XYZ file of C-alpha atoms in Angstrom:
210
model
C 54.777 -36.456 3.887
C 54.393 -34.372 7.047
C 57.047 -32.634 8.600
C 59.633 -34.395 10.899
C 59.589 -32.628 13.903
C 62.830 -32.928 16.297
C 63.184 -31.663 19.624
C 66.502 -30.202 20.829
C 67.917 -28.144 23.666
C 70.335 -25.217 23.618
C 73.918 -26.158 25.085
C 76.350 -23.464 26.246
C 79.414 -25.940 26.922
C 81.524 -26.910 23.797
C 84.494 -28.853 23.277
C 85.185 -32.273 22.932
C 84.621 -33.530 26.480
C 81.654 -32.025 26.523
C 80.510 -34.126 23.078
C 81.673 -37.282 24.865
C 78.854 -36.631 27.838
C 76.182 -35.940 25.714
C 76.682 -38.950 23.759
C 76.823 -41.135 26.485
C 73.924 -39.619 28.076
C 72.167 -41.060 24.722
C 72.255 -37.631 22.896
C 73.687 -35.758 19.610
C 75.467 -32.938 19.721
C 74.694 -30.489 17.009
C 74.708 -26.823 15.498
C 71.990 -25.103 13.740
C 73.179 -22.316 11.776
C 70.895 -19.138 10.580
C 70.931 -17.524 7.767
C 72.410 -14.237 9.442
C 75.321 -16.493 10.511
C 74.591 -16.927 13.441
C 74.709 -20.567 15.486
C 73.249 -22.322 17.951
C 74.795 -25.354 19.573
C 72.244 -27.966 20.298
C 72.075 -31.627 21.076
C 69.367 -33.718 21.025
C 67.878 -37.377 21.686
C 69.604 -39.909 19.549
C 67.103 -42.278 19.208
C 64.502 -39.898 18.295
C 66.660 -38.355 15.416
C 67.643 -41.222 13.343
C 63.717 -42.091 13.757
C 62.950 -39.178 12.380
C 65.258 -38.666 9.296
C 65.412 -41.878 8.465
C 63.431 -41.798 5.472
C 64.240 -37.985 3.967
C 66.611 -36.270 1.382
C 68.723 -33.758 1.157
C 66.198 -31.382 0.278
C 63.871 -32.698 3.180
C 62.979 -29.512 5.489
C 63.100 -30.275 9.187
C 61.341 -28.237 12.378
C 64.000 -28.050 15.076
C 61.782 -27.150 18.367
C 64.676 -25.833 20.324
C 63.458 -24.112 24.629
C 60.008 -23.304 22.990
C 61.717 -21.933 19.124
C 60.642 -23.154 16.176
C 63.244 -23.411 13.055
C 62.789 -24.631 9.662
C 66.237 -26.551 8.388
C 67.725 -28.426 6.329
C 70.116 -31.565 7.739
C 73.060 -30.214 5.846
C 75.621 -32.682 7.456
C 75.553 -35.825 9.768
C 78.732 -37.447 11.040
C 79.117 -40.493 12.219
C 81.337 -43.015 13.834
C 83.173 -45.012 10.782
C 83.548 -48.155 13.105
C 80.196 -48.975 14.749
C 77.954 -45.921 12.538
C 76.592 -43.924 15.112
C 75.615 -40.544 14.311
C 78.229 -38.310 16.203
C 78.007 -34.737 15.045
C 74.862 -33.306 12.933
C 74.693 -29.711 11.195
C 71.380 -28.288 10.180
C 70.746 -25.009 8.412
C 67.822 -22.889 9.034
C 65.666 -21.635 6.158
C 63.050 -18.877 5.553
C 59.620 -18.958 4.602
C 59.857 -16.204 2.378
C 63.338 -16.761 1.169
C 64.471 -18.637 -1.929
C 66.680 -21.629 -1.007
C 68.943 -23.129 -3.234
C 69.875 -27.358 -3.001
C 69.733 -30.145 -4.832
C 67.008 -32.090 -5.217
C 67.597 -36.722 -5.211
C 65.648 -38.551 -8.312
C 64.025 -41.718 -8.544
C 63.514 -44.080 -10.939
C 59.733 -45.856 -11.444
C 58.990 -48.511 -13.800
C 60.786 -51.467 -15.874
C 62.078 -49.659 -19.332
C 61.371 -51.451 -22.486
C 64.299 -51.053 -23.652
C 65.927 -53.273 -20.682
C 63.395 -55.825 -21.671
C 64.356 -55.574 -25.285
C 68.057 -56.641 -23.619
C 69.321 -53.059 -23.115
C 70.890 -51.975 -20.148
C 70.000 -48.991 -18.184
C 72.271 -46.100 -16.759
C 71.698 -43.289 -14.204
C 74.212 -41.083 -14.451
C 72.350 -38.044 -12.712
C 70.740 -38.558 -9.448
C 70.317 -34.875 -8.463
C 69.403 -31.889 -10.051
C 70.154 -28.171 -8.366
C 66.967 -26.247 -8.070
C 66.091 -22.778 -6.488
C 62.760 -21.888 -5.048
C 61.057 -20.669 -1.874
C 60.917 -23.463 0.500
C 56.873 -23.943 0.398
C 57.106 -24.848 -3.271
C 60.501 -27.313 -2.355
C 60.141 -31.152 -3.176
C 61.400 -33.780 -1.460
C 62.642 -35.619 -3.989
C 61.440 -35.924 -7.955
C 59.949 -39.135 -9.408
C 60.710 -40.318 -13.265
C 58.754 -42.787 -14.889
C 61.069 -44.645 -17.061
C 58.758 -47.309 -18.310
C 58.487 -46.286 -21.458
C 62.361 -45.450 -22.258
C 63.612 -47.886 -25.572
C 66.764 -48.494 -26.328
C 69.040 -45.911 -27.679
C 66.845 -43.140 -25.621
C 67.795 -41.142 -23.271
C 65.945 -38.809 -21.181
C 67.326 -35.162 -20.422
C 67.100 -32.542 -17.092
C 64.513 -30.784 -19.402
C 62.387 -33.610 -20.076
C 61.534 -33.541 -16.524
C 58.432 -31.841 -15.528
C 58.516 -29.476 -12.377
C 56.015 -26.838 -11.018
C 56.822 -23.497 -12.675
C 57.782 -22.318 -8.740
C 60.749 -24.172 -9.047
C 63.884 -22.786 -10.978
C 65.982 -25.732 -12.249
C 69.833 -25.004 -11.868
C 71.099 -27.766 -13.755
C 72.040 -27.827 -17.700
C 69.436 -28.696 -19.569
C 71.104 -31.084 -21.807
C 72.482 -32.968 -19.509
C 71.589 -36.925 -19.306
C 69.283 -38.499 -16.132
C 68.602 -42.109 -17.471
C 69.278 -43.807 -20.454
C 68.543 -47.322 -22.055
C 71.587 -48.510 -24.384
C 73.324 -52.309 -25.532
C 75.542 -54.203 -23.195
C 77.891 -54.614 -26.141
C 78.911 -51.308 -28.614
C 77.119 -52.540 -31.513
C 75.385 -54.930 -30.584
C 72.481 -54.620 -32.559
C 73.816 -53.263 -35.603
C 75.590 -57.127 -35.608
C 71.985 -58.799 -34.857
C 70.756 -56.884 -38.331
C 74.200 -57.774 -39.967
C 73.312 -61.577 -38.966
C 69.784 -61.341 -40.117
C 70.313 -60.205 -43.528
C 73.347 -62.414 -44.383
C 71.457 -65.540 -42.924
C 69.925 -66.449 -46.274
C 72.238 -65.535 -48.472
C 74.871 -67.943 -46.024
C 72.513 -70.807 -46.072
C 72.179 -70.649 -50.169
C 75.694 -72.033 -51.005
C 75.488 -74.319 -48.366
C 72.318 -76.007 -49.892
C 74.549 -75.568 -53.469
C 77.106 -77.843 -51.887
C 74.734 -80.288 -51.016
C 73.104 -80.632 -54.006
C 76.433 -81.498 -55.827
């Protein structure tokens, strides 16, 4: 996936009047904060940003062209309007080339398990893992086959398989996706039905045949 490119200009008024205007003028205002500390109030077209993150993650890294600058950031937090959903505030946070960053990185699922087909039902529990790495070697998001998870199986943070670049932050032994039965026991009463079924059926025939 290339890398979204947003345009933005540098703002020197502030306060909330000042919001108001840019957003009817069809604009975001915004604040990209270094690493140093340092921030830079923004805004820019509103149109063209929720075109242009509407498909990334968390760990997605953005270029913020701001008067002829170029920043690398993540979109660390968007605000929005909780009646009609318009974006009303965003936060970004700049990264370095050749400085680890540290975030969390969203998982998704691929494939039908077997053990859903075998009447199982599967949970997610973890949808993000922390990772630390430089941001060249950062993915977007991680993909987990599950086609092949049974019933009763459960795959762990260190079953999944990431480039040695990439320093997983999460526990180890902690779940991502597992197949189990709707019911607790379920299948432990299938075998319990299956093994008694003859030995039911023989008195019944007994009773007959008096």
């Amino acid at each position: 996936m290339s890398k979204v490119v947003l345009a933005a200009r540098s703002r020197q008024s502030k306060g909330s009047g000042e919001a108001r205007k840019i957003r009817r003028a069809g604009r975001i205002p915004a604040v990209l904060y270094g690493r140093s500390g340092k921030a830079i109030s923004i805004d820019l077209d509103a149109f063209g940003f929720a075109s242009g993150v509407k498909n990334i993650s968390e760990s997605t890294i953005v270029k913020v062209e701001v008067d002829g600058k170029s920043y690398d950031a993540f979109v660390k937090d968007t605000q929005r309007n909780i009646v009609d959903g318009k974006i009303l505030h965003v936060d970004f946070y700049e990264v370095e080339s050749d400085v680890a960053v540290r975030t969390r990185v969203s998982i998704q699922l691929k494939g039908n398990p077997a053990g859903v087909r075998d009447g199982g039902i599967l949970e997610f529990p973890l949808q993000q893992i922390e990772v630390e790495c430089l941001p060249k070697d950062l993915p977007e998001r991680i993909e987990l086959d599950i086609s092949g998870l049974g019933v009763n199986q459960t795959i762990h943070v260190r079953n999944i398989s990431l480039s040695s670049a990439v320093r997983v932050l999460t526990p180890a032994d902690q779940a991502v996706a597992l197949v189990k039965y709707a019911k607790e026991g379920s299948a432990a009463s299938a075998s319990t039905e299956d093994a008694a079924g003859p030995a039911a059926a023989a008195p019944a025939a007994g009773a007959a045949k008096a």
